[in-house]
mmCIF file of C-alpha atoms and ligand atoms in Angstrom:
data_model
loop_
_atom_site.group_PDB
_atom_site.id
_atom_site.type_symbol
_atom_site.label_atom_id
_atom_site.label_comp_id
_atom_site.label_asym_id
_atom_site.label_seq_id
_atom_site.Cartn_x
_atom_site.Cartn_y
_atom_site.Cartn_z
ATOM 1 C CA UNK A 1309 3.677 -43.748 -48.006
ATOM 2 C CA UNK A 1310 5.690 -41.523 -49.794
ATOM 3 C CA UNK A 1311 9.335 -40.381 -49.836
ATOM 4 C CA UNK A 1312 8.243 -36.443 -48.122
ATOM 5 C CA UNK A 1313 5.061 -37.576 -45.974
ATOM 6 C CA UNK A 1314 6.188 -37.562 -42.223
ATOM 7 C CA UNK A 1315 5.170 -40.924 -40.292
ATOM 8 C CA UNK A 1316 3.231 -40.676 -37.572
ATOM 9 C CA UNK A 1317 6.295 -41.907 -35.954
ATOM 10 C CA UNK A 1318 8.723 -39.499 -37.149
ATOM 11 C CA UNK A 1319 6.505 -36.410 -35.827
ATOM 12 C CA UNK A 1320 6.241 -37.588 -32.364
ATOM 13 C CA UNK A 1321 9.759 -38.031 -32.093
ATOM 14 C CA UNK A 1322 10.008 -34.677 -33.580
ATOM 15 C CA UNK A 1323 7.750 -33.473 -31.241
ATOM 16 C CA UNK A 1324 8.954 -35.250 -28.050
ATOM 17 C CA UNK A 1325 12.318 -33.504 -29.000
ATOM 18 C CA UNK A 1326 11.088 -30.326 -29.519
ATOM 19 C CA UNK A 1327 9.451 -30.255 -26.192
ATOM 20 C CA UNK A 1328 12.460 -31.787 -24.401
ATOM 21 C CA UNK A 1329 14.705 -28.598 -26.184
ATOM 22 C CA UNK A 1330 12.049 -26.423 -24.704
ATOM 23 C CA UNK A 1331 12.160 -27.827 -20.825
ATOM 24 C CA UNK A 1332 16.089 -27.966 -21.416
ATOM 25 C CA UNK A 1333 16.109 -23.803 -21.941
ATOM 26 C CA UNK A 1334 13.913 -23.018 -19.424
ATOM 27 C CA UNK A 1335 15.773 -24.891 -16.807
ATOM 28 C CA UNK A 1336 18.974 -23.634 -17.852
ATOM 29 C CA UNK A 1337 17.051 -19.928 -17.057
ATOM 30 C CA UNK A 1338 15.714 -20.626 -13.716
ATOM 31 C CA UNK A 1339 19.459 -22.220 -13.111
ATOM 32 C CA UNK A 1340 20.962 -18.774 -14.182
ATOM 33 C CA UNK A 1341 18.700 -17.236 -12.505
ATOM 34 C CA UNK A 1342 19.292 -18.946 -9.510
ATOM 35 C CA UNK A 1343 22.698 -18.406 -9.357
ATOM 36 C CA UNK A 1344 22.765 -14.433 -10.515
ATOM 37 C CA UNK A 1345 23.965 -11.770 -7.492
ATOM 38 C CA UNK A 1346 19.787 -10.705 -5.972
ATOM 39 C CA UNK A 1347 21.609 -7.568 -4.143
ATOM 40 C CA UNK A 1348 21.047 -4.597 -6.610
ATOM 41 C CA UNK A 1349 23.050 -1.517 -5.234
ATOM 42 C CA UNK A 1350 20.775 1.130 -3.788
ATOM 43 C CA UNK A 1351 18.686 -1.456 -1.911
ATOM 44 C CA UNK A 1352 18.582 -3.432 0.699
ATOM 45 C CA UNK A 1353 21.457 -5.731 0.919
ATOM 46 C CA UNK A 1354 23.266 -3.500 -0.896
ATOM 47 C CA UNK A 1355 25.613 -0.380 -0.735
ATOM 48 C CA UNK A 1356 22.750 2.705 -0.619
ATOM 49 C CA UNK A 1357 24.431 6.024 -1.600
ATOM 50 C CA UNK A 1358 22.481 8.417 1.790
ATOM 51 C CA UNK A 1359 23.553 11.534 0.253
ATOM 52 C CA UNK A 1360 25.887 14.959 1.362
ATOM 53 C CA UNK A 1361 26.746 14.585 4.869
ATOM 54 C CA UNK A 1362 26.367 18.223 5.163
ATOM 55 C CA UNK A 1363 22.664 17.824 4.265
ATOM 56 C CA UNK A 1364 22.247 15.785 7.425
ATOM 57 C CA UNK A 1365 21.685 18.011 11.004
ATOM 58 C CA UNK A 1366 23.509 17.106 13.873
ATOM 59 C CA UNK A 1367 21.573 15.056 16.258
ATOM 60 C CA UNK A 1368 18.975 13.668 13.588
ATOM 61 C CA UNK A 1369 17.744 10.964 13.053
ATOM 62 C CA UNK A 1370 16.544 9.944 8.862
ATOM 63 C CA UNK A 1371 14.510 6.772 8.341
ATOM 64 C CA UNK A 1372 15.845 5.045 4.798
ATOM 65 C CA UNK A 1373 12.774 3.147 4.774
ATOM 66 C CA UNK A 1374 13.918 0.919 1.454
ATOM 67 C CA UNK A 1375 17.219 0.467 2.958
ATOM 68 C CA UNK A 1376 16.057 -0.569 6.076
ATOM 69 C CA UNK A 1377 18.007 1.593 8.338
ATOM 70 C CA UNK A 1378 18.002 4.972 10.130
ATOM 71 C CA UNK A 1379 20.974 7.027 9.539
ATOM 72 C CA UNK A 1380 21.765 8.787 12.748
ATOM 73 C CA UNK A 1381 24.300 11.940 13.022
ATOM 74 C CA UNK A 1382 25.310 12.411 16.527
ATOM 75 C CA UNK A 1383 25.286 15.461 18.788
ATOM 76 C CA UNK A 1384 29.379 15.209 17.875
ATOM 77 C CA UNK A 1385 28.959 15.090 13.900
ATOM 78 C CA UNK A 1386 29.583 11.603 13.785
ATOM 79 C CA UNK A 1387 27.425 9.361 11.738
ATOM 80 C CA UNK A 1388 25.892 5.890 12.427
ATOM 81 C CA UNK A 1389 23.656 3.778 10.183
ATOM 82 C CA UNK A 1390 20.988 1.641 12.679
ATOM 83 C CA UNK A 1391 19.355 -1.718 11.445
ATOM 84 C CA UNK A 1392 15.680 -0.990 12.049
ATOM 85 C CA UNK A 1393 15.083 -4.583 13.245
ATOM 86 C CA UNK A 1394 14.704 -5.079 17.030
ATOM 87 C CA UNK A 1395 17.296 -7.468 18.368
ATOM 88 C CA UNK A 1396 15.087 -8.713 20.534
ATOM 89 C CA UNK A 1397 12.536 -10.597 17.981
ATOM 90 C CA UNK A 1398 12.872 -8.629 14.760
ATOM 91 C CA UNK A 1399 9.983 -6.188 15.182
ATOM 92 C CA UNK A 1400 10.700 -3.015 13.343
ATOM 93 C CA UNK A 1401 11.686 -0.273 15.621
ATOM 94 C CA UNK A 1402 10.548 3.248 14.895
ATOM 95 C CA UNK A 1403 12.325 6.598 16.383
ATOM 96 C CA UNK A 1404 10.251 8.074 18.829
ATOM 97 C CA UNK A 1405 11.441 12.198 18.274
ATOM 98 C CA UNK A 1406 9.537 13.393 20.667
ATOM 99 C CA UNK A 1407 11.186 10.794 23.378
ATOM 100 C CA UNK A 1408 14.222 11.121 21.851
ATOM 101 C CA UNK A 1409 14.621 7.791 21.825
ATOM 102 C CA UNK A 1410 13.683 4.338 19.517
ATOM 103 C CA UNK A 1411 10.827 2.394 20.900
ATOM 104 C CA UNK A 1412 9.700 -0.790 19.978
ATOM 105 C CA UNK A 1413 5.988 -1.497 19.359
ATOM 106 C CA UNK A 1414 5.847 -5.442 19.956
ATOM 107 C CA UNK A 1415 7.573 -5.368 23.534
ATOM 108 C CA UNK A 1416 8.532 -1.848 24.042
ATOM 109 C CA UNK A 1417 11.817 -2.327 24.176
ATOM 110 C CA UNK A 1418 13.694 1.233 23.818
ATOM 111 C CA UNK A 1419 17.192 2.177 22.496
ATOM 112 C CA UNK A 1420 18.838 5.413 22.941
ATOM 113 C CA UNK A 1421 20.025 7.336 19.728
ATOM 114 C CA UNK A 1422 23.252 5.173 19.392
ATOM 115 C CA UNK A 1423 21.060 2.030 19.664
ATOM 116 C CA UNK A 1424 22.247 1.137 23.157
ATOM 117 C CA UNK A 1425 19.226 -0.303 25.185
ATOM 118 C CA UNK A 1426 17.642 1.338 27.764
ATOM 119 C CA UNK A 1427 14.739 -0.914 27.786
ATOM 120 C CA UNK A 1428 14.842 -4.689 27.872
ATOM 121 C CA UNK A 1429 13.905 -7.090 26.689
ATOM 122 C CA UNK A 1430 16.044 -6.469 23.810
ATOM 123 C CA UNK A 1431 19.017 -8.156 24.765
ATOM 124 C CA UNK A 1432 21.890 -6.263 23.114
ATOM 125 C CA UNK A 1433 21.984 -2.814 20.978
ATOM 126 C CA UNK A 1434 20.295 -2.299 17.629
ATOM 127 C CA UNK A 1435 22.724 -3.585 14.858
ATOM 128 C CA UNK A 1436 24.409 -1.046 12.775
ATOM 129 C CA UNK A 1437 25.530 -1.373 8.727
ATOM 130 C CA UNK A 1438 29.005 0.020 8.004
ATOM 131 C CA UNK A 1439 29.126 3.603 6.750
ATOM 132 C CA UNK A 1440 31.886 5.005 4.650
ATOM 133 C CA UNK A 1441 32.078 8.795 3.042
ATOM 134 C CA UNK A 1442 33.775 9.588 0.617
ATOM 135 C CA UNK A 1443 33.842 12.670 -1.137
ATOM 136 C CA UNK A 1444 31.442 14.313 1.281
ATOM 137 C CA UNK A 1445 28.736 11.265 0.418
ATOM 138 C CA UNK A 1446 27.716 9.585 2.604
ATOM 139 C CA UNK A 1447 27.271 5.335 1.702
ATOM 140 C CA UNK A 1448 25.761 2.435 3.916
ATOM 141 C CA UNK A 1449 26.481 -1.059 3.412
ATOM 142 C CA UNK A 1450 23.215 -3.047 4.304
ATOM 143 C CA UNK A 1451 24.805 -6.223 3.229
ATOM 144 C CA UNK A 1452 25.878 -7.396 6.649
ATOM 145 C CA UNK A 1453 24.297 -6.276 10.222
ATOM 146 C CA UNK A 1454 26.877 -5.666 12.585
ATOM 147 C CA UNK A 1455 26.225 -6.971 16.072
ATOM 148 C CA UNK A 1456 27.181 -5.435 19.266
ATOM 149 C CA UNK A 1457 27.485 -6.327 22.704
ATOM 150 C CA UNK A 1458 27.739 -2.428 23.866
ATOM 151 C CA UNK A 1459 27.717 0.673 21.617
ATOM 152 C CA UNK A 1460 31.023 2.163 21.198
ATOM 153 C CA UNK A 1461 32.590 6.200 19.940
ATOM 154 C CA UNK A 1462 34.149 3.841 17.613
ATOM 155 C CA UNK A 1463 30.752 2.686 15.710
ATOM 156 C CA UNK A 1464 31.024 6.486 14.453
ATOM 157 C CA UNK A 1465 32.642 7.830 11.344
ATOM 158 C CA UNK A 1466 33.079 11.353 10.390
ATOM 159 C CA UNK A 1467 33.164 13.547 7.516
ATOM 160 C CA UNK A 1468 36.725 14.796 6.187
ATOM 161 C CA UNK A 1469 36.953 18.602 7.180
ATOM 162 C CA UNK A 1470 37.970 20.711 4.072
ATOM 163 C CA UNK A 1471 41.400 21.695 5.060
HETATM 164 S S1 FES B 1699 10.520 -7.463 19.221
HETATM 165 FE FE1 FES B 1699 11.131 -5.564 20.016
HETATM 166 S S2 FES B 1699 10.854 -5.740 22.122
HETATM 167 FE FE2 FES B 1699 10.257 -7.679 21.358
#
């Protein structure tokens, strides 16, 4: 053998390293990958940017179907961002306009347009996301359902009125 030919020896260890290297990287990427935030703003479990208040009528109701909510604006102005999932078993709940109402498929269930429950077996209102606006946009945080045991004035929040 001479001084530049590889043994057989030398190339599996080579080898053997090379492939070791290789498994080493890609679990350090699945790790990373792992650990990096999944919530990407403008989706679900993140902040979603709804739009101009103004652009919303009062007393509708807009599915955000990617966002997972409805954002309601009261008879009052006020708005309210509703969870779409039923509280009583997690079926989606669509808004029935012509009722006026939400109605659940799976158990029929029904909610009024605050998300109280008019229905059972739902055992407590739909849960809202909180809703901030500022600068006449309106924003819902989906990153957090909020529960509640009754529906309150206080779930609302209103648009600033230009002075
Ligand atoms: S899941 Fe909605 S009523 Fe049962």
């Amino acid at each position: 053998m001479t001084e530049n030919t590889l043994s057989r020896r030398d190339f599996l260890n080579i080898a053997w390293g090379a492939a070791g290297a290789l498994a080493l990287v890609e679990t350090g990427g699945v790790v990373l990958s792992f650990f990096s935030p999944r919530v990407v703003e403008g989706e679900f479990g993140g902040v979603i940017d709804a739009g101009a208040a103004d652009t919303f009528a009062v007393g509708s109701v807009t599915p955000f179907t990617q966002g997972r909510f409805y954002l309601v604006r009261m008879p009052d102005g006020g708005f309210l961002a509703l969870y779409r999932k039923c509280t009583h078993l997690g079926c989606v709940v669509p808004w029935n306009p012509a009722e006026g109402r939400f109605v659940c498929p799976c158990h029929a269930s029904a909610f009024e347009i605050d998300g109280q429950v008019i229905n059972p077996p739902a055992p407590r209102p739909l849960d809202r996301f909180a809703v901030t606006i500022v600068d006449g946009i309106v924003r819902v945080d989906t990153g957090t359902p909020i529960q509640r045991d009754r529906t309150s004035p206080d779930d609302l929040v209103y648009a600033e009125v230009a002075p």
